[in-house]
Short mmCIF file of C-alpha atoms in Angstrom, two decimals:
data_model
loop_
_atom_site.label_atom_id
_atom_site.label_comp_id
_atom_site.label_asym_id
_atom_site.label_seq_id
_atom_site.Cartn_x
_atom_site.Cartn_y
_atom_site.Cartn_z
CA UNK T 1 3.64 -6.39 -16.75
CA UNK T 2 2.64 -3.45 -14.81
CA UNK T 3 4.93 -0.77 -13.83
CA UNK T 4 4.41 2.38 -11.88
CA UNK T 5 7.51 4.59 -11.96
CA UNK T 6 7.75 7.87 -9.28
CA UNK T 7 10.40 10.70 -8.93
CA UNK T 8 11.58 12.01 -7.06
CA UNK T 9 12.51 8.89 -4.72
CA UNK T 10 13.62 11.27 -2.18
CA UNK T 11 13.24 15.59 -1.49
CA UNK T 12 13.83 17.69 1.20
CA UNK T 13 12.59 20.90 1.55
CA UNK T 14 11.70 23.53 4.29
CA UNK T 15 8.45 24.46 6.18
CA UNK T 16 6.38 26.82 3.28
CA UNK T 17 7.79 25.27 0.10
CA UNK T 18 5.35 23.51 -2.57
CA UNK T 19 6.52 20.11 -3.61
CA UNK T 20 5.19 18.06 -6.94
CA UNK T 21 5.67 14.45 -6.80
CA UNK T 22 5.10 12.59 -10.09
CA UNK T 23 4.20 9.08 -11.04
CA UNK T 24 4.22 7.66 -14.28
CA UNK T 25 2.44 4.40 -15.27
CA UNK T 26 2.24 1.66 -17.42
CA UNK T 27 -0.80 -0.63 -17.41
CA UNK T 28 -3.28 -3.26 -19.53
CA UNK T 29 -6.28 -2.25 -18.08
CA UNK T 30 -6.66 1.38 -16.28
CA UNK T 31 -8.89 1.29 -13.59
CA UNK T 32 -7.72 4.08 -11.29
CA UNK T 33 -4.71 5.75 -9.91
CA UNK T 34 -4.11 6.34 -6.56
CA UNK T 35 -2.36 8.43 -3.73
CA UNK T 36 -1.07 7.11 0.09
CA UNK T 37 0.37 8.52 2.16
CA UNK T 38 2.68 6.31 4.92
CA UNK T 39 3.81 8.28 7.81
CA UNK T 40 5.41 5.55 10.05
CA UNK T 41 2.98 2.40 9.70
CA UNK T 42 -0.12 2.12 7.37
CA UNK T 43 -0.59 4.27 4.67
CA UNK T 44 -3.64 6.35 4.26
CA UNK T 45 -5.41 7.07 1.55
CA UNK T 46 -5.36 10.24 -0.03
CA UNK T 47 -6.78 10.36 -3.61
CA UNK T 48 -8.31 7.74 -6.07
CA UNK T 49 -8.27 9.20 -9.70
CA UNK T 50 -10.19 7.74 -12.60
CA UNK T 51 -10.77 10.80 -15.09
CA UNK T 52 -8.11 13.18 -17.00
CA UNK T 53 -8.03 16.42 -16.25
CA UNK T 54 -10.01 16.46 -13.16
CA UNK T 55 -8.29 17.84 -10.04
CA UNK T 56 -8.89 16.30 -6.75
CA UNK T 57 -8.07 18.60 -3.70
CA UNK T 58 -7.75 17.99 -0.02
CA UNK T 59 -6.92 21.35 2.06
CA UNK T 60 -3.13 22.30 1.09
CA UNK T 61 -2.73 18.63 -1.25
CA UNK T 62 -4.29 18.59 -4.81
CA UNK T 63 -3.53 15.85 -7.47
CA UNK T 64 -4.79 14.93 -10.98
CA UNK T 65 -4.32 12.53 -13.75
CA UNK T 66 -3.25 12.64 -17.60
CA UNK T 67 -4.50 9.12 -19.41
CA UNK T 68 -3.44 10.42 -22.05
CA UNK T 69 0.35 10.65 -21.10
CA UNK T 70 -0.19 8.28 -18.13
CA UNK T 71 0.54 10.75 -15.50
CA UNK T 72 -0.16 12.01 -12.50
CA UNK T 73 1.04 14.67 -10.01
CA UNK T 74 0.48 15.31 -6.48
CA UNK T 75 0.88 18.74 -5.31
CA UNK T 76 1.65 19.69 -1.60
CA UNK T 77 1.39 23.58 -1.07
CA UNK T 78 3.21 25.79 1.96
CA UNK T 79 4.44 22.18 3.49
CA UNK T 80 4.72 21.53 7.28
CA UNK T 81 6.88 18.88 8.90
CA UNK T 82 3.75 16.81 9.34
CA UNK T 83 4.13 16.43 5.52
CA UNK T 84 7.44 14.33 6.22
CA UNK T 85 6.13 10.89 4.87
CA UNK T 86 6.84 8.35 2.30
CA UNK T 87 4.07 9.16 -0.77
CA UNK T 88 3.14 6.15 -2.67
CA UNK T 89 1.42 6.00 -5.96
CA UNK T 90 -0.65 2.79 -7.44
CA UNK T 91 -2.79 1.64 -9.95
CA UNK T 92 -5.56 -0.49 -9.57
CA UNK T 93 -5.94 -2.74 -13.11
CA UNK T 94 -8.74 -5.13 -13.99
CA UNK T 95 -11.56 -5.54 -11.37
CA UNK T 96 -10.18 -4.97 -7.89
CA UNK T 97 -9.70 -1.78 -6.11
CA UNK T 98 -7.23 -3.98 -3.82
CA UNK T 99 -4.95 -5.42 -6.46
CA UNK T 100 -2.62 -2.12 -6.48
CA UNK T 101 0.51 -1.69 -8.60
CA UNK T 102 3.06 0.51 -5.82
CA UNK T 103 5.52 2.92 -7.47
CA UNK T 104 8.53 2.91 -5.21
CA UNK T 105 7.39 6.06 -3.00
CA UNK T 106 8.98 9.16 -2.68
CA UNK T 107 10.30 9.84 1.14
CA UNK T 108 9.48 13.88 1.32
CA UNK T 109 11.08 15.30 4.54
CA UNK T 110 10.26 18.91 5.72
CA UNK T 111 12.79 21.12 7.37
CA UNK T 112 11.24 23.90 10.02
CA UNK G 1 -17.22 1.91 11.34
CA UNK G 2 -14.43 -0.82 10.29
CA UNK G 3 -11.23 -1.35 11.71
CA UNK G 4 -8.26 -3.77 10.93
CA UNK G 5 -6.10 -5.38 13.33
CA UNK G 6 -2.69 -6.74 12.71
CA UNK G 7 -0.18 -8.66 15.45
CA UNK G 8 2.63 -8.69 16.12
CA UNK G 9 3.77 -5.05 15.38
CA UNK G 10 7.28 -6.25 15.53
CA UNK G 11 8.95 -9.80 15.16
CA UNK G 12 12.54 -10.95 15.23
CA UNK G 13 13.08 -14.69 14.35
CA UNK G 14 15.54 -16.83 13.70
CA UNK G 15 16.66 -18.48 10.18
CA UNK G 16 14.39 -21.74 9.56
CA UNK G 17 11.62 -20.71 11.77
CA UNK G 18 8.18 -20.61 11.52
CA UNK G 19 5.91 -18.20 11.18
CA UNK G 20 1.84 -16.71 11.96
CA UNK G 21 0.62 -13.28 11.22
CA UNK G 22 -2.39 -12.33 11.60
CA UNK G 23 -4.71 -9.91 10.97
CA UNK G 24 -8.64 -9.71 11.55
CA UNK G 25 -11.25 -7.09 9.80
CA UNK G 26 -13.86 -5.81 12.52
CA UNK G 27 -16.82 -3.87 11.15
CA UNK G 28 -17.72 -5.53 7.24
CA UNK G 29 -18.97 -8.84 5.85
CA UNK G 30 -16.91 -10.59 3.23
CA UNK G 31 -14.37 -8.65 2.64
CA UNK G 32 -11.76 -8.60 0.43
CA UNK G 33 -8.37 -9.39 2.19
CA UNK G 34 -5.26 -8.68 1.40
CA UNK G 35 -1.31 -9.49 2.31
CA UNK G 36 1.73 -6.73 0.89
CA UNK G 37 5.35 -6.75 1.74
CA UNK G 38 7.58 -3.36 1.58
CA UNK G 39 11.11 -3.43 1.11
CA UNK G 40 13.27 -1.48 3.00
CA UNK G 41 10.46 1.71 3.00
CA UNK G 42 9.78 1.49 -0.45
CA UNK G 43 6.82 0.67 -2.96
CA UNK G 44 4.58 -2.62 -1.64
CA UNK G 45 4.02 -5.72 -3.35
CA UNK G 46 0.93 -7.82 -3.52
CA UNK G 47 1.82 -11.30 -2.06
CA UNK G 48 -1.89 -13.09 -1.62
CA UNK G 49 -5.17 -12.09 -1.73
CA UNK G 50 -8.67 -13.63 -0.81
CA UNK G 51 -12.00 -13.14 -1.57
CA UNK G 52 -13.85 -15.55 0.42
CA UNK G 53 -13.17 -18.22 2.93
CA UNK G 54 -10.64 -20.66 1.75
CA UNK G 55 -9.92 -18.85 -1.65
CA UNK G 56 -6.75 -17.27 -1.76
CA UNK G 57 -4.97 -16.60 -4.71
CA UNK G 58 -0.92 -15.86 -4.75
CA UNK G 59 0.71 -13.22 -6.59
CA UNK G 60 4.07 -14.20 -6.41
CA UNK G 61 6.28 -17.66 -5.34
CA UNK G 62 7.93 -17.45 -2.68
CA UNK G 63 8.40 -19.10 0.52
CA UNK G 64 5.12 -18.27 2.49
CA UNK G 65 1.49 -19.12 2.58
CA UNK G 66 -1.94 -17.45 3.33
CA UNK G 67 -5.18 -18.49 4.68
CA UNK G 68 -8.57 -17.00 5.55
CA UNK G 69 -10.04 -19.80 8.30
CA UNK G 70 -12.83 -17.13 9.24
CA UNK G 71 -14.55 -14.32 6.90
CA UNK G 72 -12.69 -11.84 8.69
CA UNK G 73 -9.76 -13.18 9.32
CA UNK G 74 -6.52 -13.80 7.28
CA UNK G 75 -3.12 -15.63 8.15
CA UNK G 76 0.36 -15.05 6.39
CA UNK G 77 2.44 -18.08 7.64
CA UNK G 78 5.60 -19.88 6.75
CA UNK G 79 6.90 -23.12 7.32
CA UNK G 80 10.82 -21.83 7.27
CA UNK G 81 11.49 -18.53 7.34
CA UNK G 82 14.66 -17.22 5.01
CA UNK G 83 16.81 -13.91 5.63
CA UNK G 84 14.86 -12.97 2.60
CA UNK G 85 11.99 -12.81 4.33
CA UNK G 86 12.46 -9.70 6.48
CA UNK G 87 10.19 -6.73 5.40
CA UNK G 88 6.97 -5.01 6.50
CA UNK G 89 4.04 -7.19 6.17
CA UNK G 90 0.85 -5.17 5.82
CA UNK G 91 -2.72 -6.76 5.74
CA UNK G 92 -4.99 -4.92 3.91
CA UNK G 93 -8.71 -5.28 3.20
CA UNK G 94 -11.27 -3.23 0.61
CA UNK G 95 -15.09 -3.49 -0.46
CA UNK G 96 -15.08 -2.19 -3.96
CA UNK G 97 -13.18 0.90 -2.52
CA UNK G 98 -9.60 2.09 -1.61
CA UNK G 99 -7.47 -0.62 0.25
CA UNK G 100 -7.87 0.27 4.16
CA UNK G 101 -4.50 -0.82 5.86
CA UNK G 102 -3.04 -2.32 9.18
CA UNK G 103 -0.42 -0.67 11.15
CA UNK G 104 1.82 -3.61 10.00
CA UNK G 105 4.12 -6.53 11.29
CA UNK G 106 8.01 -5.32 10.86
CA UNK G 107 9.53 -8.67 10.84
CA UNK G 108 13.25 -9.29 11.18
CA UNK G 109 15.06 -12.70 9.95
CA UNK G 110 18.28 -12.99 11.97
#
């Protein structure tokens, strides 16, 4: 079965701190890993990663992805309180992009 | 560009109820659709998914059902609704990219 672990579950720093989130998976068949973010209702999509080593950025966010060690990090430099938000990580197995395997988030809340 | 609607945002029903979500994709052709719960703020899980009309495939047993009548539309229902059943209900729907989600139906079992 497929399992996506994250850590923390929950962190709480102040305005101008950098956070890394991690996510560790286990999977059959690697397709992709990916980042949401969930703020109070849908979560948006942040990053899809398919290659090691690559880093995918996105103003102060960055994230990338170790197959190898079946990892990945997301990175959240000088953090506002519009970064409070629950960050989920998934993997998408086999053939569909919308068959996603959720870690359990972790709830980030920034302090002014 | 393509948008997803989902109704009701909120929902408190009673124990043995019924129940209709729905959710309709405005903006793509076939589709596929896509229903997850989350627990209490937490990770989702994949409950049903469809790629055409009238194909819908369940990911785990439980106590509700899914249908897609129309291409772009898909319905989470239940016959009798248990306590267990509370959670955030989010359609979803993707095109051989990133899931796109609803805003979600918080539903409440009383």
């Amino acid at each position: 079965e497929d399992k996506v672990v994250q850590s923390p579950l929950s962190l709480v720093v102040h305005e101008g701190d950098t956070v890394t989130l991690n996510c560790s998976y286990e999977v059959t068949n690697f397709r992709s890993l990916l980042w949401y973010k969930q703020e109070k209702k849908a979560p948006t999509f942040l990053f899809m990663l398919t290659s090691s080593g690559i880093e995918k950025k996105s103003g102060r966010l960055s994230s990338i992805l170790d197959k190898k060690e079946l990892f990945s990090i997301l990175n959240i430099t000088a953090t506002q309180t519009g970064d409070s938000a629950i960050y989920l990580c998934a993997e998408a197995g086999g053939t569909s992009y919308g068959k996603l395997t959720f870690g359990q988030g972790t709830i980030l809340t920034v302090h002014p | 560009s393509q948008t997803i609607h989902q109704w009701p945002a909120t929902l408190v029903q009673p124990v043995g109820s019924p129940l209709s979500l729905e959710c309709t994709v405005e903006g793509t052709s076939n589709p596929n659709l896509y229903w997850y719960r989350q627990a209490a703020g937490r990770g989702l899980q994949l409950l049903f998914y469809s790629v055409g009309i009238g194909q819908i495939s369940s990911e785990v047993p439980q106590n509700l059902s899914a249908s897609r009548p129309q291409d772009r539309q898909f319905i989470l229902s239940s016959k009798k609704l248990l306590l267990s059943d509370s959670g955030f209900y989010l359609c979803a729907w993707s095109a051989d990219e990133p899931l796109h989600f609803g805003n979600g139906t918080r539903l409440t079992v009383t």
